[in-house]
Amino acid sequence: MRNRRIRSAATSTATAATVTALVTALALTACGPSDAVGASPKPDSTAAASSTSTDEPDAKASDKPQPPAAQNADSANSNGNSSGSKNADTKTDAKSKSKTTTCTGANTKVTVTDVTRPINHLLVTATNTGSGNCHAYYAPLLGFDDAQSVTQINEDSRPQAVVTLAPGESAYASIALGGDGSPDIAAYKLSVHFAGRDNQGSVGSAANLTLPKGTMISDSTSVSYWQSTMADALVW
């Protein structure tokens, strides 16, 4: 009886060991090789592919030559300077090609006015009404009423250069009514002629004006050269 119990216990122990071994074997079979302790992890193919695709555009972008910023700036400045130079040249060419004529009664508006200072003086003003420049050569050639000769010119008033008028600009000449004496001859009309470049008489049409009321002239009445400012004209 005692021996039977011993054999039964041994048999139960052996059976339990066998079951434990089978459970362990089944557990190992269910786990893959990568789950085993110490197994090396597989590389993530998706991450590798993503890394490769991300790096490729950078490599292409870095291989493409890029123009330096300074070079771009210099190019822009060069283009700007070139355009500005071309515009300036165009304006200069247009100005040089515009024909400058002689000022006459046809392309100017002429007036004669009384002035308070200096006394016994009149001021002749010729304003360019044309579309181009004109030269006011020498002095105005004046004729009072029915005078057969032009009024004498004050040679001391000769300017350093010919007065050139752009459209809208004016030239000025003063008339010293008394000259070296006192004006004592009544005058009513004034004709203003323009001298040519060669100063050989008048050119173009004249301007015929009415003198300010009470104008008196003398045998020594004189006129100045054309001046570029009123102040310069009234000096004489």
Short mmCIF file of C-alpha atoms in Angstrom, two decimals, residues 10-217:
data_model
loop_
_atom_site.label_atom_id
_atom_site.label_comp_id
_atom_site.label_asym_id
_atom_site.label_seq_id
_atom_site.Cartn_x
_atom_site.Cartn_y
_atom_site.Cartn_z
CA ALA A 10 6.01 10.27 -8.63
CA THR A 11 3.66 9.84 -11.54
CA SER A 12 1.84 13.12 -10.65
CA THR A 13 5.12 15.01 -10.35
CA ALA A 14 6.30 13.74 -13.73
CA THR A 15 3.01 14.69 -15.33
CA ALA A 16 3.15 18.22 -13.91
CA ALA A 17 6.71 18.67 -15.21
CA THR A 18 5.66 17.48 -18.63
CA VAL A 19 2.73 19.97 -18.74
CA THR A 20 4.97 22.83 -17.66
CA ALA A 21 7.49 21.97 -20.41
CA LEU A 22 4.74 21.88 -23.03
CA VAL A 23 3.35 25.29 -21.94
CA THR A 24 6.82 26.83 -22.10
CA ALA A 25 7.44 25.37 -25.57
CA LEU A 26 4.13 26.70 -26.86
CA ALA A 27 4.89 30.17 -25.47
CA LEU A 28 8.28 30.29 -27.20
CA THR A 29 6.73 29.11 -30.47
CA ALA A 30 4.10 31.89 -30.36
CA CYS A 31 6.73 34.64 -29.93
CA GLY A 32 8.62 35.69 -33.09
CA PRO A 33 12.39 35.84 -33.30
CA SER A 34 12.37 39.59 -32.95
CA ASP A 35 10.53 39.37 -29.61
CA ALA A 36 13.16 37.23 -28.04
CA VAL A 37 15.46 38.80 -25.48
CA GLY A 38 18.63 40.24 -27.11
CA ALA A 39 17.21 40.15 -30.68
CA SER A 40 18.24 43.11 -32.86
CA PRO A 41 15.32 45.38 -33.88
CA LYS A 42 14.44 45.52 -37.58
CA PRO A 43 15.06 48.84 -39.26
CA ASP A 44 11.99 50.97 -39.98
CA SER A 45 11.73 50.90 -43.77
CA THR A 46 9.18 53.74 -43.84
CA ALA A 47 11.40 56.06 -41.82
CA ALA A 48 14.40 55.22 -44.02
CA ALA A 49 12.42 55.91 -47.18
CA SER A 50 11.16 59.20 -45.75
CA SER A 51 14.68 60.23 -44.78
CA THR A 52 15.97 59.42 -48.25
CA SER A 53 13.20 61.32 -50.04
CA THR A 54 13.68 64.36 -47.77
CA ASP A 55 17.43 64.53 -48.32
CA GLU A 56 17.28 64.34 -52.13
CA PRO A 57 15.64 67.75 -52.81
CA ASP A 58 18.11 69.45 -50.46
CA ALA A 59 20.96 67.91 -52.37
CA LYS A 60 19.50 69.11 -55.70
CA ALA A 61 18.83 72.57 -54.35
CA SER A 62 22.38 72.91 -53.02
CA ASP A 63 23.82 71.72 -56.33
CA LYS A 64 22.03 74.50 -58.28
CA PRO A 65 24.19 77.65 -58.42
CA GLN A 66 22.61 80.68 -56.81
CA PRO A 67 23.54 84.27 -57.90
CA PRO A 68 25.09 86.31 -55.07
CA ALA A 69 22.87 89.01 -53.56
CA ALA A 70 25.49 91.65 -54.23
CA GLN A 71 25.58 90.68 -57.89
CA ASN A 72 21.78 91.04 -58.11
CA ALA A 73 21.97 94.47 -56.46
CA ASP A 74 24.74 95.61 -58.80
CA SER A 75 22.68 94.41 -61.75
CA ALA A 76 19.63 96.34 -60.56
CA ASN A 77 21.70 99.49 -59.98
CA SER A 78 23.28 99.13 -63.37
CA ASN A 79 19.89 98.83 -65.03
CA GLY A 80 18.60 101.86 -63.11
CA ASN A 81 21.62 103.98 -63.97
CA SER A 82 21.38 102.92 -67.58
CA SER A 83 17.70 103.92 -67.75
CA GLY A 84 18.40 107.26 -66.08
CA SER A 85 21.30 107.95 -68.43
CA LYS A 86 19.15 107.11 -71.46
CA ASN A 87 16.38 109.44 -70.26
CA ALA A 88 18.85 112.27 -69.67
CA ASP A 89 20.39 111.72 -73.10
CA THR A 90 16.94 111.77 -74.70
CA LYS A 91 16.07 115.09 -73.03
CA THR A 92 19.43 116.58 -74.02
CA ASP A 93 19.00 115.44 -77.62
CA ALA A 94 15.48 116.86 -77.76
CA LYS A 95 16.70 120.20 -76.38
CA SER A 96 19.65 120.39 -78.77
CA LYS A 97 17.43 119.54 -81.73
CA SER A 98 14.93 122.31 -80.91
CA LYS A 99 15.66 125.21 -83.26
CA THR A 100 16.50 128.54 -81.63
CA THR A 101 15.24 131.52 -83.62
CA THR A 102 15.58 135.30 -83.43
CA CYS A 103 13.09 137.10 -81.23
CA THR A 104 10.72 139.28 -83.30
CA GLY A 105 7.32 140.85 -82.95
CA ALA A 106 5.81 137.60 -84.25
CA ASN A 107 7.05 135.30 -81.48
CA THR A 108 7.04 137.74 -78.54
CA LYS A 109 4.61 139.94 -76.67
CA VAL A 110 6.07 143.42 -76.20
CA THR A 111 4.93 145.99 -73.65
CA VAL A 112 6.13 149.43 -72.58
CA THR A 113 5.42 150.69 -69.07
CA ASP A 114 6.23 153.70 -66.93
CA VAL A 115 8.42 153.19 -63.85
CA THR A 116 8.79 155.26 -60.70
CA ARG A 117 12.51 154.64 -60.32
CA PRO A 118 14.64 155.79 -61.91
CA ILE A 119 12.73 158.90 -62.95
CA ASN A 120 12.14 159.70 -66.61
CA HIS A 121 12.45 156.07 -67.61
CA LEU A 122 10.26 153.59 -69.43
CA LEU A 123 10.64 149.80 -69.38
CA VAL A 124 10.30 147.69 -72.52
CA THR A 125 9.51 144.00 -71.92
CA ALA A 126 9.58 141.27 -74.59
CA THR A 127 8.13 137.88 -73.54
CA ASN A 128 8.69 134.77 -75.65
CA THR A 129 5.29 133.44 -76.74
CA GLY A 130 6.67 130.83 -79.14
CA SER A 131 7.23 127.10 -78.66
CA GLY A 132 11.03 127.27 -78.85
CA ASN A 133 13.90 129.41 -77.63
CA CYS A 134 14.66 132.78 -79.22
CA HIS A 135 17.63 135.16 -79.04
CA ALA A 136 17.10 138.83 -78.20
CA TYR A 137 20.09 140.28 -80.06
CA TYR A 138 21.71 143.62 -79.18
CA ALA A 139 19.17 146.34 -78.29
CA PRO A 140 15.61 147.05 -79.39
CA LEU A 141 15.42 149.37 -82.38
CA LEU A 142 12.98 152.08 -81.33
CA GLY A 143 11.04 154.59 -83.34
CA PHE A 144 8.93 157.28 -81.64
CA ASP A 145 5.94 158.47 -83.61
CA ASP A 146 7.10 159.40 -87.11
CA ALA A 147 10.83 159.55 -86.39
CA GLN A 148 13.00 158.83 -89.40
CA SER A 149 15.84 157.31 -87.38
CA VAL A 150 16.07 154.84 -84.54
CA THR A 151 16.68 155.93 -80.99
CA GLN A 152 20.33 155.93 -79.97
CA ILE A 153 21.64 152.91 -78.03
CA ASN A 154 23.53 153.11 -74.76
CA GLU A 155 26.64 151.07 -75.62
CA ASP A 156 27.73 150.96 -71.98
CA SER A 157 24.82 148.63 -71.26
CA ARG A 158 26.06 145.80 -73.48
CA PRO A 159 25.68 142.49 -71.56
CA GLN A 160 28.32 139.76 -71.46
CA ALA A 161 26.18 137.38 -73.51
CA VAL A 162 23.20 137.39 -75.81
CA VAL A 163 19.92 137.09 -73.92
CA THR A 164 18.20 133.81 -74.82
CA LEU A 165 14.55 133.36 -73.95
CA ALA A 166 12.88 130.04 -73.33
CA PRO A 167 9.11 129.99 -73.88
CA GLY A 168 7.51 132.26 -71.27
CA GLU A 169 10.73 134.07 -70.34
CA SER A 170 11.26 137.82 -70.83
CA ALA A 171 13.98 140.24 -71.88
CA TYR A 172 14.09 143.85 -70.65
CA ALA A 173 15.39 147.19 -71.93
CA SER A 174 15.12 150.61 -70.34
CA ILE A 175 14.46 153.88 -72.12
CA ALA A 176 16.13 156.92 -70.61
CA LEU A 177 13.71 159.62 -71.76
CA GLY A 178 15.78 162.61 -70.75
CA GLY A 179 19.14 161.30 -71.81
CA ASP A 180 21.61 164.04 -70.95
CA GLY A 181 18.90 166.66 -70.67
CA SER A 182 15.26 167.07 -69.83
CA PRO A 183 12.51 165.48 -71.95
CA ASP A 184 10.48 168.18 -73.63
CA ILE A 185 8.95 166.51 -76.72
CA ALA A 186 5.58 164.83 -76.44
CA ALA A 187 5.44 161.29 -77.82
CA TYR A 188 2.46 159.00 -78.33
CA LYS A 189 3.45 155.94 -80.32
CA LEU A 190 6.38 153.56 -80.18
CA SER A 191 7.51 150.95 -82.70
CA VAL A 192 9.85 148.22 -81.41
CA HIS A 193 11.95 146.39 -84.01
CA PHE A 194 14.34 143.49 -83.32
CA ALA A 195 17.93 143.29 -84.51
CA GLY A 196 19.25 140.24 -86.32
CA ARG A 197 22.33 138.23 -85.44
CA ASP A 198 24.53 140.24 -87.79
CA ASN A 199 23.16 143.53 -86.42
CA GLN A 200 22.52 144.79 -89.93
CA GLY A 201 19.12 146.36 -89.44
CA SER A 202 15.89 144.86 -88.17
CA VAL A 203 14.42 141.41 -88.85
CA GLY A 204 10.88 140.11 -88.69
CA SER A 205 7.83 142.07 -87.75
CA ALA A 206 7.77 145.02 -85.35
CA ALA A 207 5.61 145.60 -82.28
CA ASN A 208 3.61 148.84 -82.43
CA LEU A 209 2.71 150.21 -79.01
CA THR A 210 0.93 153.13 -77.41
CA LEU A 211 3.11 155.06 -74.98
CA PRO A 212 1.95 155.83 -71.43
CA LYS A 213 -0.01 159.06 -71.22
CA GLY A 214 2.17 162.12 -70.78
CA THR A 215 5.37 160.56 -72.16
CA MET A 216 7.99 163.15 -73.05
CA ILE A 217 11.23 162.49 -74.91
#
